[in-house]
CSV table of C-alpha atoms in Angstrom, one decimal:
chain,number,residue,atom,x,y,z
A,1106,MET,CA,12.7,-9.5,4.9
A,1107,LEU,CA,10.6,-12.0,6.7
A,1108,PRO,CA,13.2,-14.8,6.7
A,1109,SER,CA,15.7,-12.2,8.1
A,1110,GLY,CA,13.3,-11.1,10.8
A,1111,MET,CA,12.6,-14.7,11.8
A,1112,LYS,CA,16.3,-15.4,11.9
A,1113,PHE,CA,16.9,-12.5,14.3
A,1114,LEU,CA,13.9,-13.4,16.5
A,1115,ASN,CA,15.1,-17.1,16.7
A,1116,ASP,CA,18.7,-16.2,17.6
A,1117,PRO,CA,20.1,-18.3,20.5
A,1118,CYS,CA,21.4,-15.1,22.1
A,1119,LEU,CA,17.8,-14.1,23.0
A,1120,PRO,CA,16.2,-15.1,26.3
A,1121,ASP,CA,14.5,-18.4,26.5
A,1122,SER,CA,11.1,-16.7,26.5
A,1123,TRP,CA,11.7,-15.7,22.9
A,1124,ASN,CA,13.0,-19.2,21.8
A,1125,VAL,CA,9.9,-21.0,23.1
A,1126,TYR,CA,7.8,-19.8,20.1
A,1127,SER,CA,9.7,-20.0,16.8
A,1128,ALA,CA,7.2,-18.0,14.7
A,1129,TYR,CA,7.4,-14.6,16.2
A,1130,GLY,CA,8.5,-13.2,12.9
A,1131,GLY,CA,5.3,-14.4,11.1
A,1132,LEU,CA,3.2,-13.2,14.0
A,1133,PHE,CA,4.6,-9.6,13.7
A,1134,ALA,CA,4.2,-9.7,9.9
A,1135,MET,CA,0.5,-10.8,10.3
A,1136,LEU,CA,-0.2,-8.1,12.9
A,1137,ALA,CA,1.4,-5.5,10.5
A,1138,ALA,CA,-0.8,-6.7,7.6
A,1139,LEU,CA,-3.9,-6.5,9.9
A,1140,ILE,CA,-3.0,-3.0,11.0
A,1141,MET,CA,-2.6,-1.9,7.4
A,1142,GLN,CA,-6.0,-3.4,6.5
A,1143,PHE,CA,-7.6,-1.5,9.4
A,1144,ILE,CA,-5.8,1.8,8.4
A,1145,GLU,CA,-7.1,1.4,4.8
A,1146,PHE,CA,-10.6,0.6,6.2
A,1147,ILE,CA,-10.6,3.8,8.3
A,1148,ALA,CA,-9.4,5.9,5.3
A,1149,HIS,CA,-12.2,4.6,3.1
A,1150,GLN,CA,-14.8,5.1,5.8
A,1151,ARG,CA,-13.5,8.6,6.3
A,1152,TYR,CA,-13.8,9.3,2.6
A,1153,GLN,CA,-17.4,7.8,2.5
A,1154,SER,CA,-18.5,9.9,5.4
A,1155,LEU,CA,-17.1,13.1,3.9
A,1156,LYS,CA,-18.7,12.3,0.6
A,1157,SER,CA,-22.1,11.6,2.2
A,1158,SER,CA,-22.0,14.8,4.2
A,1159,LYS,CA,-21.3,16.9,1.1
A,1160,ALA,CA,-23.9,15.1,-1.0
A,1161,HIS,CA,-26.7,15.1,1.5
A,1162,PRO,CA,-26.5,18.2,3.7
A,1163,VAL,CA,-29.3,18.0,6.4
A,1164,THR,CA,-31.0,21.3,7.0
A,1165,VAL,CA,-34.3,22.3,8.6
A,1166,GLU,CA,-35.5,23.7,5.4
A,1167,SER,CA,-35.0,20.5,3.5
A,1168,GLU,CA,-36.8,18.5,6.2
A,1169,ARG,CA,-39.8,20.9,5.9
A,1170,GLN,CA,-39.8,20.5,2.2
A,1171,ASP,CA,-39.8,16.7,2.5
A,1172,LYS,CA,-42.8,16.9,4.7
A,1173,LYS,CA,-44.7,19.0,2.2
A,1174,GLU,CA,-43.9,16.7,-0.7
A,1175,VAL,CA,-46.0,13.8,0.6
A,1176,GLN,CA,-48.4,13.5,-2.4
A,1177,ILE,CA,-46.7,12.6,-5.6
A,1178,SER,CA,-48.6,12.1,-8.9
A,1179,VAL,CA,-48.1,9.1,-11.2
A,1180,VAL,CA,-46.6,11.3,-13.8
A,1181,ASP,CA,-43.8,12.3,-11.4
A,1182,ILE,CA,-43.1,8.6,-10.5
A,1183,VAL,CA,-42.5,7.5,-14.1
A,1184,ALA,CA,-39.1,8.8,-15.1
A,1185,SER,CA,-38.4,9.8,-18.6
A,1186,PRO,CA,-35.6,8.2,-20.7
A,1187,VAL,CA,-33.5,11.4,-20.4
A,1188,GLU,CA,-33.8,11.3,-16.6
A,1189,ILE,CA,-32.9,7.6,-16.5
A,1190,CYS,CA,-29.8,8.3,-18.7
A,1191,ASP,CA,-28.8,11.2,-16.4
A,1192,ALA,CA,-29.2,8.9,-13.4
A,1193,ASN,CA,-27.0,6.2,-15.0
A,1194,HIS,CA,-24.4,8.8,-15.9
A,1195,HIS,CA,-24.4,10.1,-12.4
A,1196,TYR,CA,-24.0,6.6,-11.0
A,1197,HIS,CA,-21.0,5.8,-13.3
A,1198,GLY,CA,-19.5,9.1,-12.4
A,1199,ALA,CA,-19.8,8.4,-8.7
A,1200,ALA,CA,-18.3,4.9,-9.2
A,1201,PHE,CA,-15.4,6.4,-11.1
A,1202,GLN,CA,-14.7,8.9,-8.3
A,1203,ASP,CA,-14.8,6.0,-5.8
A,1204,ASP,CA,-12.2,4.1,-7.9
A,1205,VAL,CA,-10.0,7.2,-8.1
A,1206,GLN,CA,-10.2,7.6,-4.4
A,1207,LYS,CA,-9.4,4.0,-3.7
A,1208,HIS,CA,-6.4,4.2,-6.0
A,1209,LYS,CA,-5.2,7.3,-4.2
A,1210,ILE,CA,-5.4,5.6,-0.8
A,1211,SER,CA,-3.7,2.5,-2.1
A,1212,THR,CA,-0.9,4.7,-3.5
A,1213,TYR,CA,-0.4,6.5,-0.2
A,1214,LEU,CA,-0.2,3.1,1.6
A,1215,LEU,CA,2.3,1.9,-1.0
A,1216,GLU,CA,4.4,5.0,-0.4
A,1217,PHE,CA,4.3,4.4,3.4
A,1218,GLY,CA,5.3,0.7,3.1
A,1219,ILE,CA,8.1,1.3,0.7
A,1220,ALA,CA,9.4,4.2,2.7
A,1221,LEU,CA,9.6,2.1,5.9
A,1222,HIS,CA,11.1,-0.8,3.9
A,1223,SER,CA,13.7,1.6,2.4
A,1224,VAL,CA,14.8,2.9,5.8
A,1225,LEU,CA,15.2,-0.6,7.1
A,1226,ILE,CA,17.3,-1.9,4.1
A,1227,GLY,CA,19.4,1.3,4.3
A,1228,LEU,CA,19.9,0.5,8.0
A,1229,ALA,CA,21.0,-3.0,7.1
A,1230,LEU,CA,23.4,-1.7,4.5
A,1231,GLY,CA,24.9,0.9,6.9
A,1232,THR,CA,25.6,-1.7,9.6
A,1233,THR,CA,26.9,-4.5,7.4
A,1234,THR,CA,30.5,-5.6,7.5
A,1235,ASP,CA,30.6,-8.5,5.1
A,1236,SER,CA,29.9,-8.5,1.4
A,1237,PHE,CA,29.1,-4.8,1.2
A,1238,ILE,CA,29.5,-4.5,-2.6
A,1239,ALA,CA,27.2,-7.4,-3.4
A,1240,LEU,CA,24.6,-6.2,-1.0
A,1241,PHE,CA,24.9,-2.6,-2.4
A,1242,VAL,CA,24.4,-3.8,-6.0
A,1243,ALA,CA,21.5,-6.1,-5.0
A,1244,LEU,CA,19.7,-3.3,-3.1
A,1245,SER,CA,20.3,-0.9,-5.9
A,1246,PHE,CA,18.4,-3.1,-8.3
A,1247,HIS,CA,15.8,-3.8,-5.6
A,1248,GLN,CA,15.1,-0.1,-5.2
A,1249,PHE,CA,15.0,0.5,-8.9
A,1250,PHE,CA,12.2,-2.0,-9.4
A,1251,GLU,CA,10.3,-0.6,-6.4
A,1252,ALA,CA,10.7,2.9,-7.8
A,1253,ILE,CA,9.1,1.8,-11.1
A,1254,ALA,CA,6.2,0.3,-9.3
A,1255,LEU,CA,5.7,3.4,-7.1
A,1256,GLY,CA,6.1,5.8,-10.1
A,1257,ALA,CA,3.6,3.9,-12.1
A,1258,GLN,CA,1.0,4.2,-9.3
A,1259,ILE,CA,1.7,7.9,-8.8
A,1260,ALA,CA,1.4,8.6,-12.6
A,1261,ARG,CA,-2.1,7.1,-12.6
A,1262,LEU,CA,-3.4,9.3,-9.8
A,1263,GLU,CA,-6.1,11.8,-10.8
A,1264,HIS,CA,-6.2,15.4,-9.6
A,1265,ILE,CA,-2.9,15.3,-7.7
A,1266,SER,CA,-0.9,18.4,-7.4
A,1267,LEU,CA,2.7,18.7,-8.6
A,1268,LYS,CA,3.7,19.5,-5.0
A,1269,SER,CA,2.3,16.3,-3.7
A,1270,THR,CA,3.9,14.3,-6.5
A,1271,GLY,CA,7.3,15.9,-5.8
A,1272,LEU,CA,6.9,15.3,-2.1
A,1273,MET,CA,6.3,11.6,-2.6
A,1274,VAL,CA,9.3,11.3,-4.9
A,1275,ILE,CA,11.5,13.1,-2.5
A,1276,ILE,CA,10.4,10.9,0.4
A,1277,PHE,CA,11.2,7.8,-1.5
A,1278,ALA,CA,14.6,9.2,-2.6
A,1279,LEU,CA,15.7,10.1,0.9
A,1280,THR,CA,14.5,7.2,2.9
A,1281,THR,CA,17.3,4.8,1.9
A,1282,PRO,CA,20.1,7.3,2.4
A,1283,VAL,CA,18.6,8.2,5.8
A,1284,GLY,CA,18.6,4.6,6.8
A,1285,ILE,CA,22.2,4.2,5.6
A,1286,ALA,CA,23.3,7.3,7.7
A,1287,ILE,CA,21.5,5.9,10.8
A,1288,GLY,CA,23.2,2.5,10.2
A,1289,ILE,CA,26.7,4.1,9.8
A,1290,GLY,CA,26.1,6.2,13.0
A,1291,ILE,CA,25.1,3.0,14.9
A,1292,HIS,CA,28.0,1.0,13.5
A,1293,THR,CA,30.7,3.6,14.4
A,1294,LYS,CA,29.6,3.4,18.1
A,1295,THR,CA,29.5,0.4,20.3
A,1296,TYR,CA,27.3,-1.7,18.0
A,1297,ASN,CA,26.9,-5.3,19.0
A,1298,PRO,CA,24.7,-7.2,16.4
A,1299,LYS,CA,24.2,-10.0,18.9
A,1300,SER,CA,22.9,-7.9,21.7
A,1301,ILE,CA,19.3,-8.5,22.8
A,1302,ALA,CA,18.2,-5.0,21.9
A,1303,SER,CA,19.7,-5.2,18.4
A,1304,LEU,CA,18.2,-8.6,17.7
A,1305,LEU,CA,14.8,-7.6,18.8
A,1306,VAL,CA,14.7,-4.3,17.0
A,1307,ASN,CA,16.0,-5.7,13.7
A,1308,GLY,CA,13.8,-8.8,13.9
A,1309,ILE,CA,10.6,-6.9,14.8
A,1310,LEU,CA,11.2,-4.1,12.2
A,1311,ASP,CA,12.0,-6.6,9.5
A,1312,SER,CA,8.9,-8.7,10.2
A,1313,VAL,CA,6.7,-5.6,10.3
A,1314,SER,CA,8.1,-4.3,7.1
A,1315,ALA,CA,7.6,-7.7,5.4
A,1316,GLY,CA,4.0,-7.8,6.6
A,1317,ILE,CA,3.3,-4.3,5.2
A,1318,LEU,CA,4.9,-5.2,1.8
A,1319,ILE,CA,3.0,-8.5,1.6
A,1320,TYR,CA,-0.3,-6.8,2.2
A,1321,ILE,CA,0.4,-4.0,-0.3
A,1322,ALA,CA,1.6,-6.4,-3.0
A,1323,LEU,CA,-1.3,-8.8,-2.7
A,1324,VAL,CA,-4.2,-6.3,-1.9
A,1325,ASN,CA,-3.2,-2.9,-3.3
A,1326,LEU,CA,-1.3,-4.0,-6.4
A,1327,ILE,CA,-2.1,-7.5,-7.6
A,1328,THR,CA,-5.7,-7.7,-6.5
A,1329,ALA,CA,-6.5,-4.1,-7.3
A,1330,GLU,CA,-4.9,-4.2,-10.8
A,1331,MET,CA,-5.7,-7.8,-11.9
A,1332,GLY,CA,-8.3,-9.1,-9.4
A,1333,VAL,CA,-12.0,-9.7,-9.7
A,1334,GLY,CA,-12.8,-6.0,-9.1
A,1335,ALA,CA,-10.3,-4.7,-11.7
A,1336,HIS,CA,-12.9,-3.9,-14.4
A,1337,ALA,CA,-10.4,-2.1,-16.7
A,1338,PHE,CA,-8.1,-5.2,-16.7
A,1339,HIS,CA,-11.0,-7.6,-17.6
A,1340,GLN,CA,-11.9,-5.4,-20.5
A,1341,LEU,CA,-8.5,-5.9,-22.1
A,1342,LYS,CA,-7.9,-8.4,-24.9
A,1343,LYS,CA,-6.8,-11.9,-23.9
A,1344,ARG,CA,-3.3,-11.4,-25.4
A,1345,LEU,CA,-2.7,-8.3,-23.3
A,1346,LYS,CA,-4.0,-10.1,-20.2
A,1347,PHE,CA,-1.5,-12.9,-21.0
A,1348,LEU,CA,1.3,-10.4,-21.2
A,1349,TYR,CA,0.3,-8.9,-17.9
A,1350,PHE,CA,0.7,-12.3,-16.2
A,1351,ILE,CA,4.0,-12.9,-18.0
A,1352,ALA,CA,5.3,-9.5,-16.7
A,1353,LEU,CA,4.0,-10.3,-13.2
A,1354,TYR,CA,5.8,-13.7,-13.1
A,1355,ALA,CA,8.9,-12.3,-14.7
A,1356,GLY,CA,9.0,-9.5,-12.1
A,1357,VAL,CA,8.6,-12.0,-9.2
A,1358,ALA,CA,11.5,-14.1,-10.7
A,1359,ALA,CA,13.7,-11.0,-11.0
A,1360,MET,CA,13.0,-9.9,-7.5
A,1361,SER,CA,13.7,-13.4,-6.2
A,1362,VAL,CA,17.1,-13.4,-7.9
A,1363,VAL,CA,17.9,-10.0,-6.5
A,1364,GLY,CA,16.7,-11.1,-3.0
A,1365,ARG,CA,19.2,-14.0,-3.2
A,1366,TRP,CA,22.0,-11.6,-2.6
A,1367,ALA,CA,20.1,-9.0,-0.6
């Protein structure tokens, strides 16, 4: 979608102020990626603050008790093996909960990015006049692969209700038809694809959607699943890791072929 957005924003029909700088599409994509990073940061900070407030409630009684426990014997300082084991178990349990929460936030961001992307490609399909069949087939395969990726992320979520799962599936299923309906409604009226408003809206939305998808693909999918911090991935056998990379490269190649006609 980034080349399409850059094509719209570099159209000669736009005012000269837009043609002075030829990389507005990349600029909007970069801003979208930075905004996604900030949203994810705020979400993680919110989760950490909620967890800290639940784990360490501050009360007057606890402060008085801390003041009384000034003198500690040497026996109390040296922890027993059982206590050390319990502390390690508590630490790993907290780390697991953090990983679960990070995966949940990443999945919600993936849902948001794919939903916005689906509306935009539905809008493009609804307003197209040439090669409708080829674009429809290409976008069908495109949505199929995106659905697999999103479904795999949702299936790995811990402690998620059936209602939330169904809502995420329904949102994904309806976004593309909604975009197509909007595109058809625009096309039936006085729609001029070369108007300034149409070029700017299509170019900015395509670039923003591309930036969101690039951030999600690199940060929330590839880095989270196969990066340095992916402990479960690094514990796999070398053969299975090799298959992971083969599947990744094959998926990139398949999406590139689909994007050739989309």
